[in-house]
mmCIF file of C-alpha atoms and ligand atoms in Angstrom:
data_model
loop_
_atom_site.group_PDB
_atom_site.id
_atom_site.type_symbol
_atom_site.label_atom_id
_atom_site.label_comp_id
_atom_site.label_asym_id
_atom_site.label_seq_id
_atom_site.Cartn_x
_atom_site.Cartn_y
_atom_site.Cartn_z
ATOM 1 C CA MET A 1 -9.793 3.329 -21.588
ATOM 2 C CA ALA A 2 -7.750 2.224 -18.749
ATOM 3 C CA LYS A 3 -8.907 -0.700 -16.570
ATOM 4 C CA ILE A 4 -8.388 -1.415 -12.899
ATOM 5 C CA ILE A 5 -7.651 -5.008 -12.927
ATOM 6 C CA GLY A 6 -7.352 -5.434 -9.112
ATOM 7 C CA GLY A 7 -5.896 -4.478 -5.843
ATOM 8 C CA ILE A 8 -3.233 -5.950 -3.568
ATOM 9 C CA THR A 9 -2.807 -4.907 0.066
ATOM 10 C CA THR A 10 0.189 -5.961 2.119
ATOM 11 C CA SER A 11 2.229 -4.970 5.117
ATOM 12 C CA HIS A 12 5.659 -3.410 4.645
ATOM 13 C CA VAL A 13 8.416 -3.978 7.182
ATOM 14 C CA PRO A 14 12.117 -3.070 6.608
ATOM 15 C CA ALA A 15 13.217 -6.497 7.864
ATOM 16 C CA ILE A 16 11.679 -7.949 4.645
ATOM 17 C CA GLY A 17 14.538 -6.205 2.762
ATOM 18 C CA SER A 18 17.183 -7.792 4.927
ATOM 19 C CA ALA A 19 15.531 -11.201 4.549
ATOM 20 C CA ILE A 20 15.668 -10.888 0.830
ATOM 21 C CA ALA A 21 19.284 -9.727 0.899
ATOM 22 C CA ARG A 22 20.186 -12.589 3.220
ATOM 23 C CA LYS A 23 18.177 -15.137 1.041
ATOM 24 C CA VAL A 24 16.387 -16.562 4.066
ATOM 25 C CA GLN A 25 12.866 -16.577 2.649
ATOM 26 C CA HIS A 26 12.647 -20.329 3.195
ATOM 27 C CA GLU A 27 13.658 -20.297 6.952
ATOM 28 C CA PRO A 28 10.868 -21.190 9.342
ATOM 29 C CA TYR A 29 10.599 -17.523 10.592
ATOM 30 C CA TRP A 30 10.043 -16.124 7.052
ATOM 31 C CA LYS A 31 8.476 -18.978 5.050
ATOM 32 C CA PRO A 32 4.809 -18.358 6.219
ATOM 33 C CA PHE A 33 5.235 -14.708 5.168
ATOM 34 C CA PHE A 34 6.980 -15.143 1.800
ATOM 35 C CA ASP A 35 4.860 -18.172 0.775
ATOM 36 C CA GLY A 36 1.721 -15.992 0.954
ATOM 37 C CA PHE A 37 2.995 -14.073 -2.125
ATOM 38 C CA ILE A 38 3.244 -17.182 -4.377
ATOM 39 C CA PRO A 39 -0.416 -17.094 -5.561
ATOM 40 C CA VAL A 40 -0.203 -13.299 -5.915
ATOM 41 C CA ARG A 41 2.710 -13.626 -8.290
ATOM 42 C CA GLN A 42 0.959 -16.377 -10.223
ATOM 43 C CA TRP A 43 -2.045 -14.028 -10.629
ATOM 44 C CA LEU A 44 0.259 -11.106 -11.758
ATOM 45 C CA ALA A 45 1.842 -13.396 -14.381
ATOM 46 C CA GLU A 46 -1.674 -14.057 -15.777
ATOM 47 C CA VAL A 47 -3.139 -10.584 -15.672
ATOM 48 C CA LYS A 48 0.090 -8.671 -16.443
ATOM 49 C CA PRO A 49 -0.640 -5.169 -15.203
ATOM 50 C CA THR A 50 1.200 -2.372 -17.019
ATOM 51 C CA THR A 51 0.786 0.401 -14.423
ATOM 52 C CA VAL A 52 0.725 0.331 -10.633
ATOM 53 C CA VAL A 53 -0.762 3.020 -8.366
ATOM 54 C CA VAL A 54 1.160 2.518 -5.108
ATOM 55 C CA VAL A 55 -0.738 3.833 -2.032
ATOM 56 C CA TYR A 56 1.861 4.040 0.760
ATOM 57 C CA ASN A 57 3.035 6.141 3.684
ATOM 58 C CA ASP A 58 6.469 7.706 3.721
ATOM 59 C CA HIS A 59 8.296 7.350 7.016
ATOM 60 C CA GLY A 60 10.716 10.391 6.853
ATOM 61 C CA LEU A 61 12.753 9.657 3.762
ATOM 62 C CA ASN A 62 11.090 12.084 1.387
ATOM 63 C CA PHE A 63 8.861 14.072 3.803
ATOM 64 C CA PHE A 64 9.933 15.118 7.246
ATOM 65 C CA LEU A 65 8.212 16.899 10.151
ATOM 66 C CA ASP A 66 9.122 20.333 8.650
ATOM 67 C CA SER A 67 6.822 19.829 5.616
ATOM 68 C CA MET A 68 4.223 17.025 5.814
ATOM 69 C CA PRO A 69 1.588 16.812 3.112
ATOM 70 C CA THR A 70 -1.662 14.994 3.996
ATOM 71 C CA PHE A 71 -1.795 13.606 0.422
ATOM 72 C CA ALA A 72 0.928 13.642 -2.193
ATOM 73 C CA VAL A 73 1.158 12.291 -5.713
ATOM 74 C CA GLY A 74 4.383 11.536 -7.411
ATOM 75 C CA CYS A 75 4.590 13.250 -10.854
ATOM 76 C CA ALA A 76 8.267 12.247 -11.686
ATOM 77 C CA PRO A 77 9.719 10.386 -14.639
ATOM 78 C CA GLU A 78 11.565 8.082 -12.164
ATOM 79 C CA TYR A 79 11.565 7.269 -8.496
ATOM 80 C CA ARG A 80 14.686 6.342 -6.530
ATOM 81 C CA ASN A 81 15.088 4.576 -3.175
ATOM 82 C CA ALA A 82 17.688 5.863 -0.693
ATOM 83 C CA ASP A 83 19.237 4.851 2.592
ATOM 84 C CA GLU A 84 16.790 5.105 5.388
ATOM 85 C CA GLY A 85 19.229 3.832 8.018
ATOM 86 C CA TRP A 86 17.893 0.279 8.076
ATOM 87 C CA GLY A 87 21.035 -1.146 6.468
ATOM 88 C CA ILE A 88 19.037 -2.845 3.620
ATOM 89 C CA PRO A 89 20.144 -2.814 -0.020
ATOM 90 C CA GLN A 90 18.605 -0.197 -2.247
ATOM 91 C CA VAL A 91 16.497 -1.303 -5.231
ATOM 92 C CA PRO A 92 16.721 -0.197 -8.804
ATOM 93 C CA PRO A 93 14.694 2.932 -9.707
ATOM 94 C CA PHE A 94 11.092 2.674 -10.711
ATOM 95 C CA PRO A 95 9.845 4.206 -14.114
ATOM 96 C CA GLY A 96 7.049 6.756 -13.499
ATOM 97 C CA GLN A 97 3.767 6.767 -15.393
ATOM 98 C CA LEU A 98 3.788 10.518 -15.903
ATOM 99 C CA ASP A 99 0.634 10.570 -18.023
ATOM 100 C CA LEU A 100 -1.451 8.981 -15.286
ATOM 101 C CA SER A 101 0.245 11.034 -12.549
ATOM 102 C CA TRP A 102 -0.941 14.309 -14.110
ATOM 103 C CA HIS A 103 -4.337 12.863 -15.054
ATOM 104 C CA LEU A 104 -4.713 11.729 -11.427
ATOM 105 C CA VAL A 105 -3.709 15.136 -9.990
ATOM 106 C CA GLU A 106 -6.034 17.004 -12.382
ATOM 107 C CA SER A 107 -8.882 14.655 -11.535
ATOM 108 C CA LEU A 108 -8.303 14.865 -7.732
ATOM 109 C CA VAL A 109 -8.191 18.650 -7.787
ATOM 110 C CA ASP A 110 -11.297 18.678 -9.860
ATOM 111 C CA GLU A 111 -12.981 16.594 -7.172
ATOM 112 C CA GLU A 112 -11.748 18.982 -4.376
ATOM 113 C CA PHE A 113 -8.796 16.966 -3.221
ATOM 114 C CA ASP A 114 -5.634 19.046 -3.120
ATOM 115 C CA PRO A 115 -2.558 16.760 -3.247
ATOM 116 C CA VAL A 116 0.998 18.071 -3.156
ATOM 117 C CA THR A 117 2.541 17.213 -6.550
ATOM 118 C CA CYS A 118 6.086 15.907 -6.444
ATOM 119 C CA GLN A 119 8.266 16.158 -9.530
ATOM 120 C CA GLU A 120 11.085 14.686 -7.553
ATOM 121 C CA MET A 121 10.354 12.024 -4.898
ATOM 122 C CA LEU A 122 12.341 9.398 -3.041
ATOM 123 C CA VAL A 123 10.400 6.284 -2.176
ATOM 124 C CA ASP A 124 10.995 4.386 1.061
ATOM 125 C CA HIS A 125 10.609 0.748 2.248
ATOM 126 C CA ALA A 126 6.794 1.108 2.212
ATOM 127 C CA PHE A 127 6.962 1.499 -1.516
ATOM 128 C CA THR A 128 10.102 -0.535 -2.503
ATOM 129 C CA LEU A 129 9.609 -3.782 -0.477
ATOM 130 C CA PRO A 130 6.038 -4.597 -1.508
ATOM 131 C CA MET A 131 7.167 -4.009 -5.158
ATOM 132 C CA ALA A 132 10.124 -6.464 -4.497
ATOM 133 C CA LEU A 133 7.658 -8.978 -3.129
ATOM 134 C CA LEU A 134 5.503 -8.809 -6.241
ATOM 135 C CA TRP A 135 8.456 -8.700 -8.644
ATOM 136 C CA PRO A 136 11.443 -10.417 -6.923
ATOM 137 C CA GLN A 137 13.688 -9.958 -10.011
ATOM 138 C CA GLN A 138 13.407 -6.178 -9.300
ATOM 139 C CA ASP A 139 13.208 -5.621 -13.074
ATOM 140 C CA TRP A 140 9.909 -3.642 -12.637
ATOM 141 C CA PRO A 141 7.799 -4.669 -15.698
ATOM 142 C CA VAL A 142 5.344 -1.800 -14.839
ATOM 143 C CA LYS A 143 5.265 1.993 -14.581
ATOM 144 C CA VAL A 144 4.266 3.509 -11.280
ATOM 145 C CA VAL A 145 2.378 6.364 -9.708
ATOM 146 C CA PRO A 146 3.057 6.884 -5.987
ATOM 147 C CA VAL A 147 0.284 8.164 -3.863
ATOM 148 C CA CYS A 148 1.552 9.054 -0.292
ATOM 149 C CA ILE A 149 -0.736 9.500 2.737
ATOM 150 C CA ASN A 150 0.466 11.027 5.975
ATOM 151 C CA THR A 151 0.481 8.622 8.955
ATOM 152 C CA VAL A 152 3.354 10.242 10.620
ATOM 153 C CA GLN A 153 2.329 13.641 12.063
ATOM 154 C CA ALA A 154 -0.999 14.616 13.450
ATOM 155 C CA PRO A 155 -3.536 15.473 12.236
ATOM 156 C CA LEU A 156 -3.966 12.416 9.967
ATOM 157 C CA PRO A 157 -6.626 12.099 7.342
ATOM 158 C CA SER A 158 -9.560 10.226 8.660
ATOM 159 C CA ALA A 159 -10.660 6.789 7.454
ATOM 160 C CA ARG A 160 -13.686 8.383 5.821
ATOM 161 C CA ARG A 161 -11.473 10.863 3.952
ATOM 162 C CA CYS A 162 -9.183 8.091 2.804
ATOM 163 C CA TRP A 163 -12.102 6.004 1.581
ATOM 164 C CA LYS A 164 -13.301 9.057 -0.443
ATOM 165 C CA LEU A 165 -9.728 9.550 -1.849
ATOM 166 C CA GLY A 166 -9.681 5.895 -2.899
ATOM 167 C CA GLU A 167 -12.958 6.287 -4.763
ATOM 168 C CA ALA A 168 -11.657 9.392 -6.461
ATOM 169 C CA ILE A 169 -8.430 7.478 -7.455
ATOM 170 C CA GLY A 170 -10.640 4.751 -8.922
ATOM 171 C CA ARG A 171 -12.739 7.245 -10.997
ATOM 172 C CA ALA A 172 -9.475 8.945 -12.180
ATOM 173 C CA VAL A 173 -7.994 5.728 -13.347
ATOM 174 C CA GLN A 174 -11.178 4.719 -15.063
ATOM 175 C CA SER A 175 -11.296 8.041 -16.962
ATOM 176 C CA TRP A 176 -7.720 7.766 -18.104
ATOM 177 C CA GLN A 177 -7.659 7.574 -21.893
ATOM 178 C CA ALA A 178 -5.002 4.857 -22.174
ATOM 179 C CA ASP A 179 -4.961 1.195 -23.062
ATOM 180 C CA GLU A 180 -3.494 0.162 -19.800
ATOM 181 C CA ARG A 181 -4.136 -2.421 -17.102
ATOM 182 C CA VAL A 182 -3.778 -0.776 -13.687
ATOM 183 C CA LEU A 183 -3.100 -2.483 -10.349
ATOM 184 C CA VAL A 184 -3.614 -0.613 -7.149
ATOM 185 C CA LEU A 185 -1.093 -1.593 -4.405
ATOM 186 C CA GLY A 186 -1.710 -0.442 -0.846
ATOM 187 C CA THR A 187 1.055 -0.941 1.773
ATOM 188 C CA GLY A 188 1.095 -0.798 5.579
ATOM 189 C CA GLY A 189 -0.413 -2.261 8.688
ATOM 190 C CA LEU A 190 -1.736 -4.402 9.992
ATOM 191 C CA SER A 191 -1.734 -3.922 13.708
ATOM 192 C CA HIS A 192 1.622 -2.795 15.175
ATOM 193 C CA GLN A 193 3.057 -0.115 17.471
ATOM 194 C CA LEU A 194 6.741 0.562 17.452
ATOM 195 C CA ASP A 195 6.941 3.125 20.289
ATOM 196 C CA GLY A 196 5.663 4.102 23.633
ATOM 197 C CA ARG A 197 4.163 2.068 26.449
ATOM 198 C CA ARG A 198 2.371 -0.250 24.119
ATOM 199 C CA ALA A 199 5.385 -0.964 21.940
ATOM 200 C CA GLY A 200 4.889 -4.502 20.490
ATOM 201 C CA PHE A 201 1.156 -4.235 20.604
ATOM 202 C CA ILE A 202 -0.647 -6.472 18.094
ATOM 203 C CA ASN A 203 -4.436 -7.047 17.857
ATOM 204 C CA LYS A 204 -5.165 -10.201 15.948
ATOM 205 C CA GLU A 205 -8.976 -10.072 16.544
ATOM 206 C CA PHE A 206 -9.245 -6.570 15.099
ATOM 207 C CA ASP A 207 -7.029 -7.364 12.195
ATOM 208 C CA LEU A 208 -9.061 -10.308 11.190
ATOM 209 C CA LYS A 209 -12.250 -8.322 11.522
ATOM 210 C CA PHE A 210 -10.712 -5.681 9.329
ATOM 211 C CA MET A 211 -9.604 -8.126 6.696
ATOM 212 C CA ARG A 212 -13.043 -9.736 6.652
ATOM 213 C CA SER A 213 -14.622 -6.226 6.113
ATOM 214 C CA MET A 214 -12.433 -5.636 3.181
ATOM 215 C CA SER A 215 -14.414 -8.175 1.170
ATOM 216 C CA GLU A 216 -17.750 -8.362 3.048
ATOM 217 C CA ASP A 217 -18.322 -4.673 4.219
ATOM 218 C CA PRO A 218 -15.651 -2.544 2.786
ATOM 219 C CA THR A 219 -16.640 0.748 4.376
ATOM 220 C CA TRP A 220 -16.725 -0.849 7.868
ATOM 221 C CA ALA A 221 -13.490 0.856 9.050
ATOM 222 C CA THR A 222 -14.734 4.328 8.068
ATOM 223 C CA ARG A 223 -16.858 4.385 11.219
ATOM 224 C CA PHE A 224 -13.784 4.744 13.328
ATOM 225 C CA SER A 225 -11.917 7.900 14.291
ATOM 226 C CA THR A 226 -8.196 8.008 13.908
ATOM 227 C CA GLU A 227 -7.845 7.736 17.757
ATOM 228 C CA ASP A 228 -10.211 4.641 17.755
ATOM 229 C CA LEU A 229 -8.079 3.052 14.937
ATOM 230 C CA VAL A 230 -4.848 3.752 16.843
ATOM 231 C CA GLU A 231 -6.473 2.211 19.993
ATOM 232 C CA HIS A 232 -7.423 -0.943 18.062
ATOM 233 C CA ALA A 233 -4.468 -1.301 15.784
ATOM 234 C CA GLY A 234 -1.573 0.589 17.278
ATOM 235 C CA THR A 235 0.154 3.859 16.440
ATOM 236 C CA GLN A 236 1.591 2.346 13.238
ATOM 237 C CA GLY A 237 -1.330 0.048 12.627
ATOM 238 C CA ILE A 238 -3.099 3.225 11.426
ATOM 239 C CA GLU A 239 -1.277 2.388 8.168
ATOM 240 C CA LEU A 240 -4.328 0.267 7.385
ATOM 241 C CA LEU A 241 -5.689 3.526 5.915
ATOM 242 C CA MET A 242 -3.633 2.522 2.779
ATOM 243 C CA TRP A 243 -5.645 -0.736 2.560
ATOM 244 C CA LEU A 244 -8.923 1.147 2.911
ATOM 245 C CA THR A 245 -7.838 3.719 0.133
ATOM 246 C CA THR A 246 -6.889 0.822 -2.134
ATOM 247 C CA ARG A 247 -10.101 -1.085 -1.559
ATOM 248 C CA ALA A 248 -12.091 2.088 -2.248
ATOM 249 C CA ALA A 249 -10.380 2.531 -5.612
ATOM 250 C CA LEU A 250 -11.845 -0.800 -6.822
ATOM 251 C CA ARG A 251 -15.064 -0.333 -8.589
ATOM 252 C CA GLY A 252 -17.762 -2.631 -9.941
ATOM 253 C CA GLU A 253 -17.611 -6.384 -9.061
ATOM 254 C CA VAL A 254 -14.740 -7.029 -6.658
ATOM 255 C CA ARG A 255 -13.702 -10.570 -5.763
ATOM 256 C CA LYS A 256 -11.194 -11.721 -3.075
ATOM 257 C CA LEU A 257 -8.814 -14.171 -4.600
ATOM 258 C CA HIS A 258 -6.282 -14.704 -1.827
ATOM 259 C CA GLU A 259 -5.294 -13.710 1.682
ATOM 260 C CA ASN A 260 -2.598 -14.514 4.225
ATOM 261 C CA TYR A 261 -2.070 -13.341 7.793
ATOM 262 C CA HIS A 262 1.034 -14.109 9.917
ATOM 263 C CA ILE A 263 2.263 -12.922 13.337
ATOM 264 C CA PRO A 264 4.896 -11.574 13.762
ATOM 265 C CA ILE A 265 7.124 -10.225 11.083
ATOM 266 C CA SER A 266 9.452 -7.965 13.096
ATOM 267 C CA ASN A 267 6.990 -6.060 15.346
ATOM 268 C CA THR A 268 4.098 -6.309 12.892
ATOM 269 C CA ALA A 269 1.148 -8.530 12.145
ATOM 270 C CA ALA A 270 1.612 -9.148 8.457
ATOM 271 C CA GLY A 271 -1.417 -9.226 6.234
ATOM 272 C CA LEU A 272 -1.835 -9.806 2.542
ATOM 273 C CA MET A 273 -4.996 -9.563 0.376
ATOM 274 C CA LEU A 274 -5.575 -9.890 -3.400
ATOM 275 C CA PHE A 275 -8.703 -8.642 -5.041
ATOM 276 C CA GLU A 276 -9.781 -8.975 -8.553
ATOM 277 C CA ASN A 277 -11.729 -6.215 -10.110
ATOM 278 C CA ARG A 278 -14.026 -7.100 -12.947
HETATM 279 C C1 LIG B 301 8.254 -2.073 11.271
HETATM 280 C C2 LIG B 301 6.963 -1.915 10.684
HETATM 281 C C3 LIG B 301 6.687 -0.791 9.878
HETATM 282 O O1 LIG B 301 5.442 -0.547 9.285
HETATM 283 C C4 LIG B 301 7.669 0.137 9.545
HETATM 284 O O2 LIG B 301 7.322 1.091 8.682
HETATM 285 C C5 LIG B 301 8.920 0.016 10.083
HETATM 286 C C6 LIG B 301 9.203 -1.109 10.982
HETATM 287 C C7 LIG B 301 8.519 -3.231 12.156
HETATM 288 O O3 LIG B 301 7.675 -3.930 12.544
HETATM 289 O O4 LIG B 301 9.731 -3.407 12.393
HETATM 290 FE FE1 LIG B 302 5.358 1.436 8.257
#
């Protein structure tokens, strides 16, 4: 039987890719952000996950406004990155964990979720950069299953719906007949808004409340409507839905091992949390 060994939630900002390329991780602007990942990488070296379910939101690389699934699951043997226009180097392709992809799809449909299944899928900075933060050599010692949630075009799935999706992902992984150690990685947030009159908006108080809730009262954010979450966290801060989905996938005894919070990275309040799932 497969085991969920834990969850990691982190922000994703394209500028991380250029910082890696320019090797400026130790400069004062970047150090408080990159240093946050040191304990996470130590933990990964100890627990050695074999499979990663990556819960992220595509920003227009694979899905565009003409066809926008609410939920999509990658069912491809391999996932490639491509140019998004940020001018950052592309990363090597990720090997897909096809067996878990199809098991997850079957399990989700059985539980009355109806994800789009993608037998070809490009993965954008929201997928590639968190993976590069966890495995800086970019040699990907794991196989992956992308789970993509729409945060781009209204209507978005509610926080409650994302919580339920996460629970269903957790059940699917647990019922996967494979001797694998599975990590759930959720990427996005925390508060930021890239457009409109509130461009540059950051809400530290809300972010810290949300991070505390992730360990102390994990369903706390499900009380908010999408509009309320946007009000509190910004139009792109809604990406915290990936954190919520990830947290919901962790079952049994869950212990927070590490967290980091730093403002700003580009226009974003950068958060990081590591949970162990026993
Ligand atoms: C930024 C943040 C994001 O979440 C994203 O997808 C793109 C850019 C930023 O702060 O620059
Ligand atoms: Fe984003």
